[in-house]
Short mmCIF file of C-alpha atoms in Angstrom, two decimals:
data_model
loop_
_atom_site.label_atom_id
_atom_site.label_comp_id
_atom_site.label_asym_id
_atom_site.label_seq_id
_atom_site.Cartn_x
_atom_site.Cartn_y
_atom_site.Cartn_z
CA VAL A 251 -58.02 -42.47 -57.53
CA GLY A 252 -54.86 -42.90 -59.62
CA ASN A 253 -52.44 -42.75 -56.68
CA TYR A 254 -51.41 -46.33 -57.39
CA LYS A 255 -49.20 -44.98 -60.17
CA ARG A 256 -46.40 -44.35 -57.67
CA THR A 257 -46.40 -48.06 -56.85
CA VAL A 258 -46.40 -48.98 -60.55
CA LYS A 259 -43.54 -46.57 -61.26
CA ARG A 260 -41.46 -48.34 -58.61
CA ILE A 261 -41.24 -51.35 -60.95
CA ASP A 262 -39.65 -49.22 -63.69
CA ASP A 263 -37.39 -47.64 -61.08
CA GLY A 264 -36.25 -51.13 -60.05
CA HIS A 265 -35.08 -51.90 -63.58
CA ARG A 266 -33.23 -48.59 -63.76
CA LEU A 267 -31.63 -49.19 -60.35
CA CYS A 268 -30.23 -52.48 -61.67
CA ASN A 269 -28.53 -50.50 -64.44
CA ASP A 270 -27.22 -47.99 -61.91
CA LEU A 271 -25.77 -50.73 -59.71
CA MET A 272 -24.10 -52.38 -62.70
CA ASN A 273 -22.58 -49.04 -63.73
CA CYS A 274 -21.38 -48.47 -60.18
CA ILE A 275 -19.64 -51.87 -60.06
CA HIS A 276 -18.21 -51.40 -63.56
CA GLU A 277 -16.60 -48.09 -62.60
CA ARG A 278 -15.09 -49.62 -59.45
CA ALA A 279 -13.70 -52.52 -61.51
CA ARG A 280 -12.11 -50.03 -63.90
CA ILE A 281 -10.49 -48.23 -60.95
CA GLU A 282 -9.13 -51.55 -59.63
CA LYS A 283 -7.64 -52.33 -63.05
CA VAL A 284 -6.01 -48.92 -63.44
CA TYR A 285 -4.60 -49.11 -59.90
CA ALA A 286 -3.17 -52.57 -60.59
CA GLN A 287 -1.52 -51.35 -63.82
CA GLN A 288 -0.01 -48.34 -62.06
CA LEU A 289 1.38 -50.54 -59.28
CA THR A 290 2.98 -52.86 -61.83
CA GLU A 291 4.53 -50.00 -63.81
CA TRP A 292 5.77 -48.33 -60.63
CA ALA A 293 7.34 -51.57 -59.39
CA LYS A 294 9.01 -52.28 -62.72
CA ARG A 295 10.49 -48.79 -63.02
CA TRP A 296 11.74 -48.46 -59.48
CA LYS A 297 13.13 -51.99 -59.32
CA GLN A 298 15.43 -51.15 -62.21
CA LEU A 299 16.30 -47.77 -60.74
CA VAL A 300 17.25 -49.22 -57.37
CA GLU A 301 19.23 -52.07 -58.90
CA LYS A 302 21.20 -49.63 -61.05
CA GLY A 303 21.50 -47.02 -58.29
CA PRO A 304 24.16 -46.66 -55.59
CA GLN A 305 22.29 -48.50 -52.83
CA TYR A 306 23.82 -51.86 -51.90
CA GLY A 307 23.58 -54.82 -49.55
CA THR A 308 20.71 -55.77 -47.29
CA VAL A 309 19.09 -52.32 -47.39
CA GLU A 310 18.87 -52.61 -51.16
CA ARG A 311 17.08 -55.94 -50.82
CA ALA A 312 14.70 -54.39 -48.24
CA TRP A 313 13.98 -51.52 -50.62
CA CYS A 314 13.29 -53.90 -53.52
CA ALA A 315 10.86 -55.78 -51.27
CA PHE A 316 8.44 -52.85 -51.73
CA MET A 317 8.45 -53.45 -55.47
CA SER A 318 7.71 -57.14 -54.92
CA GLU A 319 4.85 -56.12 -52.61
CA ALA A 320 3.42 -53.85 -55.32
CA GLU A 321 3.52 -56.63 -57.93
CA LYS A 322 1.70 -59.07 -55.61
CA VAL A 323 -0.90 -56.48 -54.57
CA SER A 324 -1.40 -55.63 -58.24
CA GLU A 325 -2.30 -59.26 -58.91
CA LEU A 326 -4.82 -59.22 -56.04
CA HIS A 327 -6.50 -56.06 -57.36
CA LEU A 328 -6.76 -57.61 -60.82
CA GLU A 329 -8.50 -60.55 -59.14
CA VAL A 330 -10.89 -58.07 -57.46
CA LYS A 331 -11.60 -56.51 -60.85
CA GLY A 332 -12.30 -59.95 -62.32
CA SER A 333 -14.64 -60.89 -59.47
CA LEU A 334 -16.60 -57.64 -59.77
CA MET A 335 -17.14 -58.00 -63.52
CA ASN A 336 -17.37 -61.77 -64.00
CA GLU A 337 -19.45 -62.53 -60.89
CA ASP A 338 -21.26 -59.50 -59.45
CA PHE A 339 -21.89 -57.58 -62.68
CA GLU A 340 -23.06 -60.66 -64.56
CA LYS A 341 -25.25 -61.76 -61.65
CA ILE A 342 -27.15 -58.45 -61.65
CA LYS A 343 -27.43 -58.50 -65.44
CA ASN A 344 -28.90 -62.03 -65.48
CA TRP A 345 -31.29 -61.29 -62.58
CA GLN A 346 -32.54 -58.15 -64.29
CA LYS A 347 -33.16 -60.10 -67.48
CA GLU A 348 -35.14 -62.75 -65.61
CA ALA A 349 -37.14 -60.32 -63.43
CA PHE A 350 -38.12 -57.75 -66.07
CA HIS A 351 -39.67 -58.76 -69.39
CA LYS A 352 -39.81 -56.14 -72.13
CA GLN A 353 -42.91 -55.83 -74.31
CA MET A 354 -43.04 -55.35 -78.05
CA MET A 355 -44.80 -52.00 -77.62
CA GLY A 356 -42.39 -50.75 -74.98
CA GLY A 357 -42.38 -50.92 -71.21
CA PHE A 358 -42.29 -54.04 -69.07
CA LYS A 359 -44.79 -56.85 -68.69
CA GLU A 360 -44.65 -56.52 -64.88
CA THR A 361 -45.50 -52.83 -65.08
CA LYS A 362 -48.50 -53.45 -67.34
CA GLU A 363 -49.80 -56.26 -65.10
CA ALA A 364 -49.62 -54.03 -62.03
CA GLU A 365 -51.26 -51.12 -63.88
CA ASP A 366 -54.09 -53.33 -65.15
CA GLY A 367 -54.57 -54.93 -61.73
CA PHE A 368 -54.90 -51.60 -59.95
CA ARG A 369 -57.18 -50.15 -62.62
CA LYS A 370 -59.46 -53.18 -62.54
CA ALA A 371 -59.65 -53.13 -58.74
CA GLN A 372 -60.36 -49.40 -58.68
CA LYS A 373 -62.80 -49.13 -61.57
CA PRO A 374 -66.07 -50.10 -59.73
CA TRP A 375 -65.29 -47.92 -56.74
CA ALA A 376 -64.20 -45.03 -58.95
CA LYS A 377 -67.51 -45.28 -60.82
CA LYS A 378 -69.49 -45.04 -57.57
CA LEU A 379 -67.28 -42.19 -56.43
CA LYS A 380 -68.17 -40.36 -59.63
CA GLU A 381 -71.87 -40.88 -58.88
CA VAL A 382 -71.37 -39.50 -55.36
CA GLU A 383 -69.67 -36.42 -56.76
CA ALA A 384 -72.56 -35.87 -59.19
CA ALA A 385 -75.18 -36.33 -56.45
CA LYS A 386 -73.27 -33.98 -54.20
CA LYS A 387 -73.14 -31.35 -56.93
CA ALA A 388 -76.90 -31.66 -57.59
CA TYR A 389 -77.72 -31.42 -53.88
CA HIS A 390 -75.61 -28.31 -53.41
CA ALA A 391 -77.16 -26.72 -56.48
CA ALA A 392 -80.68 -27.45 -55.11
CA CYS A 393 -79.75 -25.89 -51.79
CA LYS A 394 -78.50 -22.81 -53.54
CA GLU A 395 -81.72 -22.55 -55.59
CA GLU A 396 -83.84 -22.94 -52.44
CA LYS A 397 -81.98 -20.15 -50.72
CA LEU A 398 -82.55 -17.81 -53.71
CA ALA A 399 -86.28 -18.69 -53.84
CA VAL A 400 -86.73 -18.01 -50.14
CA SER A 401 -84.90 -14.74 -50.48
CA ARG A 402 -87.10 -13.64 -53.39
CA GLU A 403 -90.28 -14.57 -51.50
CA THR A 404 -89.17 -12.59 -48.46
CA ASN A 405 -88.43 -9.54 -50.53
CA SER A 406 -91.74 -9.76 -52.41
CA LYS A 407 -93.75 -9.51 -49.17
CA ALA A 408 -92.28 -6.09 -48.60
CA ASP A 409 -93.08 -5.00 -52.17
CA PRO A 410 -96.67 -3.66 -52.47
CA ALA A 411 -96.39 -3.51 -56.28
CA LEU A 412 -96.62 -7.30 -56.60
CA ASN A 413 -100.07 -8.79 -57.10
CA PRO A 414 -101.24 -11.94 -55.31
CA GLU A 415 -100.71 -14.05 -58.41
CA GLN A 416 -97.03 -13.18 -58.62
CA LEU A 417 -96.64 -13.76 -54.92
CA LYS A 418 -98.26 -17.16 -55.34
CA LYS A 419 -95.70 -18.10 -58.02
CA LEU A 420 -92.83 -17.19 -55.74
CA GLN A 421 -94.27 -19.30 -52.95
CA ASP A 422 -94.70 -22.25 -55.33
CA LYS A 423 -91.05 -21.82 -56.41
CA VAL A 424 -89.95 -22.02 -52.78
CA GLU A 425 -91.99 -25.16 -52.28
CA ARG A 426 -90.58 -26.86 -55.38
CA SER A 427 -86.99 -25.96 -54.43
CA LYS A 428 -87.48 -27.48 -50.98
CA GLN A 429 -88.72 -30.69 -52.56
CA ASP A 430 -85.70 -30.71 -54.91
CA VAL A 431 -83.41 -30.32 -51.93
CA LEU A 432 -85.00 -33.30 -50.22
CA LYS A 433 -84.76 -35.45 -53.36
CA THR A 434 -81.15 -34.59 -54.15
CA LYS A 435 -80.19 -35.01 -50.53
CA GLU A 436 -81.77 -38.44 -50.44
CA LYS A 437 -79.98 -39.42 -53.67
CA TYR A 438 -76.68 -38.03 -52.36
CA GLU A 439 -76.99 -40.00 -49.12
CA LYS A 440 -77.93 -43.14 -51.01
CA SER A 441 -74.92 -42.92 -53.34
CA LEU A 442 -72.66 -42.27 -50.33
CA LYS A 443 -74.03 -45.35 -48.62
CA GLU A 444 -73.40 -47.45 -51.74
CA LEU A 445 -69.87 -46.09 -51.90
CA ASP A 446 -69.29 -46.95 -48.25
CA ASN A 447 -70.61 -50.45 -48.82
CA ALA A 448 -68.26 -50.93 -51.77
CA THR A 449 -65.22 -49.58 -49.96
CA PRO A 450 -64.23 -52.78 -48.06
CA GLN A 451 -64.21 -54.86 -51.25
CA TYR A 452 -62.36 -52.06 -53.03
CA MET A 453 -59.73 -51.95 -50.28
CA GLU A 454 -59.32 -55.72 -50.40
CA ASN A 455 -58.87 -55.80 -54.17
CA MET A 456 -56.44 -52.89 -54.18
CA GLU A 457 -54.42 -54.33 -51.30
CA GLN A 458 -54.17 -57.66 -53.09
CA VAL A 459 -52.58 -56.02 -56.14
CA PHE A 460 -50.41 -53.84 -53.88
CA GLU A 461 -49.08 -56.91 -52.04
CA GLN A 462 -48.11 -58.46 -55.35
CA CYS A 463 -46.07 -55.32 -56.11
CA GLN A 464 -44.59 -55.46 -52.61
CA GLN A 465 -43.49 -59.06 -53.14
CA PHE A 466 -41.86 -58.15 -56.46
CA GLU A 467 -40.02 -55.24 -54.82
CA GLU A 468 -39.01 -57.39 -51.88
CA LYS A 469 -37.25 -59.79 -54.25
CA ARG A 470 -35.29 -56.90 -55.74
CA LEU A 471 -34.35 -55.44 -52.35
CA ARG A 472 -33.20 -58.81 -51.02
CA PHE A 473 -31.24 -59.45 -54.21
CA PHE A 474 -29.52 -56.06 -53.97
CA ARG A 475 -28.55 -56.77 -50.37
CA GLU A 476 -27.14 -60.15 -51.38
CA VAL A 477 -25.14 -58.66 -54.26
CA LEU A 478 -23.78 -55.80 -52.13
CA LEU A 479 -22.56 -58.30 -49.53
CA GLU A 480 -20.77 -60.25 -52.24
CA VAL A 481 -19.20 -57.05 -53.58
CA GLN A 482 -18.02 -56.25 -50.05
CA LYS A 483 -16.38 -59.67 -49.75
CA HIS A 484 -14.60 -59.20 -53.07
CA LEU A 485 -13.34 -55.74 -52.11
CA ASP A 486 -12.26 -56.65 -48.58
CA LEU A 487 -8.65 -57.78 -48.97
CA SER A 488 -8.07 -57.69 -45.21
CA ASN A 489 -9.59 -61.17 -44.92
CA VAL A 490 -7.49 -62.62 -47.75
CA ALA A 491 -4.68 -64.73 -46.32
CA SER A 492 -2.32 -64.02 -49.22
CA TYR A 493 -2.81 -60.27 -48.69
CA LYS A 494 -1.71 -60.55 -45.07
CA ASN A 495 1.24 -62.72 -46.07
CA ILE A 496 2.45 -60.03 -48.49
CA TYR A 497 2.95 -57.52 -45.68
CA ARG A 498 4.25 -60.13 -43.25
CA GLU A 499 6.91 -61.01 -45.81
CA LEU A 500 7.60 -57.32 -46.50
CA GLU A 501 8.15 -56.68 -42.79
CA GLN A 502 10.53 -59.61 -42.55
CA ASN A 503 12.52 -58.40 -45.56
CA ILE A 504 12.84 -54.92 -44.06
CA LYS A 505 13.93 -56.30 -40.69
CA THR A 506 16.70 -58.31 -42.35
CA ALA A 507 18.34 -55.04 -43.39
CA ASP A 508 21.56 -54.84 -41.30
CA ALA A 509 23.58 -51.63 -41.28
CA VAL A 510 26.58 -53.36 -39.67
CA GLU A 511 26.62 -56.06 -42.34
CA ASP A 512 26.37 -53.50 -45.18
CA LEU A 513 29.16 -51.38 -43.69
CA ARG A 514 31.35 -54.48 -43.28
CA TRP A 515 30.74 -55.45 -46.89
CA PHE A 516 31.53 -51.94 -48.14
CA ARG A 517 34.75 -51.83 -46.06
CA ALA A 518 35.86 -55.18 -47.46
CA ASN A 519 35.05 -54.30 -51.09
CA GLN A 520 35.30 -50.53 -51.43
CA GLY A 521 37.29 -49.41 -48.38
CA PRO A 522 40.52 -50.19 -46.56
CA GLY A 523 39.70 -53.91 -46.44
CA MET A 524 39.82 -54.37 -50.20
CA SER A 525 42.84 -56.01 -51.87
CA MET A 526 45.47 -53.40 -52.68
CA ASN A 527 47.48 -53.03 -55.85
CA TRP A 528 50.49 -51.12 -54.55
CA PRO A 529 52.94 -49.80 -57.17
CA GLN A 530 55.78 -52.25 -57.88
CA PHE A 531 58.93 -52.02 -59.91
CA GLU A 532 58.20 -52.66 -63.56
CA GLU A 533 60.77 -53.33 -66.28
CA TRP A 534 60.79 -51.10 -69.31
CA SER A 535 58.95 -52.49 -72.29
CA ALA A 536 58.99 -51.16 -75.82
CA ASP A 537 55.35 -52.08 -76.28
CA LEU A 538 54.22 -50.03 -73.25
CA ASN A 539 56.22 -46.90 -74.12
CA ARG A 540 55.78 -46.72 -77.87
CA THR A 541 54.33 -43.45 -79.27
CA LEU A 542 50.57 -43.54 -79.83
CA SER A 543 49.31 -42.71 -83.29
CA ARG A 544 46.83 -39.90 -83.75
CA ARG A 545 44.00 -42.36 -84.35
CA GLU A 546 44.80 -44.32 -81.16
CA LYS A 547 44.99 -41.14 -79.06
CA LYS A 548 41.58 -40.06 -80.26
CA LYS A 549 40.21 -43.48 -79.53
CA ALA A 550 41.63 -43.55 -76.02
CA SER A 551 40.11 -40.17 -75.10
CA ASP A 552 36.55 -41.42 -75.49
CA GLY A 553 36.50 -43.14 -72.11
CA VAL A 554 38.31 -43.82 -68.87
CA THR A 555 39.57 -47.30 -68.02
CA LEU A 556 40.06 -48.39 -64.42
CA THR A 557 42.37 -51.38 -63.92
CA GLY A 558 43.74 -53.35 -61.04
CA ILE A 559 40.60 -53.63 -58.89
CA ASN A 560 40.64 -57.12 -57.41
CA GLN A 561 37.53 -58.89 -56.13
CA THR A 562 37.49 -60.28 -52.58
CA GLY A 563 35.14 -61.73 -50.00
CA ASP A 564 31.47 -60.85 -50.45
CA GLN A 565 32.18 -59.39 -53.89
CA ALA A 566 31.40 -62.73 -55.48
CA SER A 567 27.87 -62.66 -54.07
CA GLN A 568 27.06 -59.54 -56.11
CA PRO A 569 28.54 -60.20 -59.55
CA ASN A 570 26.46 -57.44 -61.18
CA LYS A 571 27.45 -54.71 -58.73
CA HIS A 572 31.12 -54.19 -59.79
CA SER A 573 33.63 -55.54 -62.28
CA SER A 574 37.42 -55.70 -62.29
CA SER A 575 37.63 -53.48 -65.34
CA LEU A 576 35.13 -50.64 -65.63
CA SER A 577 34.90 -48.57 -68.80
CA VAL A 578 32.61 -45.54 -68.56
CA GLN A 579 31.73 -43.52 -71.63
CA SER A 580 31.78 -39.75 -71.38
CA ASN A 581 28.06 -39.49 -72.09
CA THR A 582 27.36 -41.54 -68.93
CA VAL A 583 28.73 -38.76 -66.74
CA GLN A 584 26.67 -36.24 -68.68
CA SER A 585 23.49 -38.20 -68.03
CA VAL A 586 24.09 -37.81 -64.31
CA GLN A 587 23.71 -34.08 -64.57
CA SER A 588 20.38 -34.16 -66.37
CA SER A 589 17.69 -33.14 -63.90
CA TYR A 590 15.05 -35.68 -62.86
CA ASN A 591 12.54 -35.68 -60.02
CA PRO A 592 10.86 -39.03 -59.25
CA PHE A 593 8.34 -37.39 -56.95
CA GLU A 594 6.61 -35.13 -59.46
CA ASP A 595 3.08 -36.14 -60.52
CA GLU A 596 2.63 -37.63 -63.95
CA GLU A 597 -0.32 -37.14 -66.27
CA ASP A 598 -2.17 -40.15 -67.56
CA THR A 599 -1.59 -39.73 -71.29
CA GLY A 600 -1.59 -43.43 -71.88
CA SER A 601 2.17 -43.73 -72.46
CA THR A 602 3.61 -46.73 -70.69
CA VAL A 603 6.61 -46.68 -68.42
CA SER A 604 8.57 -49.02 -70.65
CA GLU A 605 8.71 -46.34 -73.38
CA LYS A 606 10.67 -44.04 -71.08
CA GLU A 607 12.88 -46.55 -69.25
CA ASP A 608 16.17 -45.82 -71.01
CA ASN A 609 16.21 -42.11 -70.22
CA LYS A 610 14.75 -42.32 -66.71
CA ILE A 611 17.03 -45.04 -65.40
CA LYS A 612 20.06 -42.99 -66.38
CA ASN A 613 18.74 -39.82 -64.79
CA VAL A 614 17.24 -40.98 -61.51
CA SER A 615 20.32 -40.96 -59.27
CA SER A 616 23.55 -39.07 -58.80
CA TYR A 617 25.55 -42.05 -60.01
CA GLU A 618 25.19 -45.70 -60.85
CA LYS A 619 26.90 -48.67 -59.30
CA ASN A 620 29.27 -49.38 -62.18
CA GLN A 621 30.23 -45.86 -63.25
CA SER A 622 33.23 -43.67 -62.51
CA TYR A 623 32.81 -40.08 -61.40
CA PRO A 624 35.10 -37.01 -61.23
CA THR A 625 37.10 -36.15 -58.12
CA ASP A 626 35.35 -32.82 -57.65
CA TRP A 627 31.61 -32.33 -57.52
CA SER A 628 29.04 -29.56 -57.23
CA ASP A 629 25.63 -29.41 -55.62
CA GLU A 630 24.38 -26.72 -57.99
CA GLU A 631 20.72 -26.96 -58.85
CA SER A 632 21.53 -28.10 -62.39
CA ASN A 633 23.02 -31.27 -60.90
CA ASN A 634 20.07 -31.93 -58.58
CA PRO A 635 18.64 -35.29 -59.69
CA PHE A 636 15.27 -34.47 -58.10
CA SER A 637 14.58 -31.08 -59.68
CA SER A 638 13.08 -32.23 -62.95
CA THR A 639 9.41 -32.29 -63.65
CA ASP A 640 9.81 -35.47 -65.67
CA ALA A 641 10.11 -37.72 -62.65
CA ASN A 642 7.61 -40.48 -62.91
CA GLY A 643 6.43 -39.71 -66.38
CA ASP A 644 4.83 -36.88 -68.28
CA THR A 645 1.31 -37.52 -67.18
CA ASN A 646 -0.86 -37.40 -64.09
CA PRO A 647 -2.99 -40.52 -63.55
CA PHE A 648 -5.25 -38.60 -61.19
CA ASP A 649 -6.31 -35.93 -63.67
CA GLU A 650 -9.82 -36.49 -64.94
CA ASP A 651 -10.20 -37.45 -68.58
CA THR A 652 -11.55 -34.53 -70.57
CA PRO A 653 -13.08 -35.99 -73.71
CA PRO A 654 -13.41 -33.70 -76.71
CA ALA A 655 -16.71 -31.95 -77.10
CA MET A 656 -18.90 -33.78 -79.62
CA GLU A 657 -22.61 -34.11 -80.30
CA VAL A 658 -24.26 -37.53 -80.12
CA ARG A 659 -27.84 -38.47 -80.96
CA VAL A 660 -29.60 -40.25 -78.10
CA ARG A 661 -33.07 -41.72 -77.49
CA ALA A 662 -35.09 -41.31 -74.29
CA LEU A 663 -35.72 -44.53 -72.36
CA TYR A 664 -38.29 -43.01 -69.98
CA ASP A 665 -40.53 -39.98 -69.61
CA TYR A 666 -38.91 -37.07 -67.83
CA GLU A 667 -40.54 -33.84 -66.63
CA GLY A 668 -38.04 -31.04 -66.02
CA GLN A 669 -38.07 -29.86 -62.40
CA GLU A 670 -36.11 -26.64 -63.00
CA GLN A 671 -36.04 -24.00 -65.72
CA ASP A 672 -32.71 -25.29 -67.08
CA GLU A 673 -33.95 -28.90 -67.42
CA LEU A 674 -35.46 -30.53 -70.51
CA SER A 675 -38.74 -32.44 -70.65
CA PHE A 676 -39.32 -35.37 -73.01
CA LYS A 677 -41.21 -38.61 -73.51
CA ALA A 678 -39.89 -42.13 -73.83
CA GLY A 679 -38.81 -42.68 -77.45
CA ASP A 680 -38.05 -39.00 -78.15
CA GLU A 681 -34.71 -38.29 -79.80
CA LEU A 682 -32.39 -35.45 -78.83
CA THR A 683 -28.76 -34.39 -79.23
CA LYS A 684 -26.27 -34.83 -76.37
CA MET A 685 -23.94 -31.80 -76.36
CA GLU A 686 -21.83 -32.47 -73.27
CA ASN A 687 -20.91 -35.70 -71.49
CA GLU A 688 -22.17 -36.71 -68.06
CA ASP A 689 -20.93 -34.62 -65.11
CA GLU A 690 -20.17 -35.77 -61.55
CA GLN A 691 -23.84 -35.51 -60.52
CA GLY A 692 -25.02 -37.68 -63.45
CA TRP A 693 -26.45 -34.90 -65.67
CA CYS A 694 -25.87 -34.32 -69.38
CA LYS A 695 -26.43 -31.21 -71.48
CA GLY A 696 -28.55 -31.73 -74.57
CA ARG A 697 -30.68 -30.08 -77.24
CA LEU A 698 -34.18 -31.04 -78.30
CA ASP A 699 -35.15 -31.01 -81.97
CA ASN A 700 -37.09 -27.78 -81.35
CA GLY A 701 -33.83 -26.06 -80.42
CA GLN A 702 -34.36 -26.01 -76.63
CA VAL A 703 -31.10 -26.57 -74.71
CA GLY A 704 -30.96 -27.85 -71.13
CA LEU A 705 -29.96 -30.58 -68.70
CA TYR A 706 -31.34 -34.11 -68.30
CA PRO A 707 -30.43 -37.26 -66.29
CA ALA A 708 -27.78 -39.26 -68.13
CA ASN A 709 -29.34 -42.65 -67.31
CA TYR A 710 -32.69 -41.67 -68.90
CA VAL A 711 -31.31 -42.00 -72.45
CA GLU A 712 -29.31 -44.40 -74.60
CA PRO A 713 -27.15 -43.74 -77.69
CA ILE A 714 -28.81 -44.32 -81.05
CA GLN A 715 -26.93 -47.11 -82.77
#
């Protein structure tokens, strides 16, 4: 009697499992979004760094192909995020709303119907069972009384102090107790027989209500399987044609990198194959040899001007790589020496890459394409461009968020009985104070209004608006 409550509770569990599945999908969608944003920021930063860095030719284009791949993959992961939230999440939410109907007094209509159905089916049988228990108790009590009466009669026969009248009373007591035993036994057997006769109908009625609960649960289980398959399809990028094309195109771009072609270009533009500007006889000119004023000298010392570099051959195909007259400010050379390591982890403080572009692009490499550099150099650690801890930013996107400790009032959605000494117990509708946010196992730390502090399942409560 009463064991049907486990089946009734399964209905409430089904509603809560819908919430859990929605939370699960929501968290995955958030991960997809963050990953897509990080890919985009990474691609934007490194595309600028490579374009401004010393790499050239076909290998540079192959390197930049990785940034293009990241941008395209980022778009696909944003599509995954959209599918998870707009399709899967909403589908579960709508199904839950249609399958579970809340009552004005709390709880769900489906739960109450199942509870009432089981109670109605069990009530007649439970009543007969109660009668059997009462008959059984009376029969056992009569048997016990008979045994005592027989024992007293046996002892009285050995006692010469008793008169015949007293002995007669004891014998009458034994006789009455035997009759009581027979009556209670007959009643006990009769009630058992009635219970047995009622059992088939009881089983049929109970099984009918149970099957209704089974059908309701079957709908939920089949729906969950359907949703999980759709989530799998949305997450599986291996079957997306555009995803395969991204890496097919990336492979082709890398294979087009040609060391011989890059070396030929460098020889023609930066090596012996470039156009020469050999010294030639120049006539004296008053304008060229006039004495510089103090102001003009100071102005000329701010930078270094390179002249006479002629463009030839493949130079025209890369107009942004070099220019015929390069003027490099003194602070450009200084920026080369500032330490910077692009391989250090960054913390996720929310600052975007674009806020740091100006400094990082200057510091990432030993020199840029369009800058001049001194004739001597040093590989001291202070000049190592990869020694800084400010490589990819100041934050680490993989560190867990640690929200500040704050107390929030919450209301219990369901009854909960603490299983351990450090767990709280409460009823649905009770209010308590959340002291710490949910941990990895889904538990929160809270305080009841009576001052008791302990743990409770995070999904058993909701914030009080």
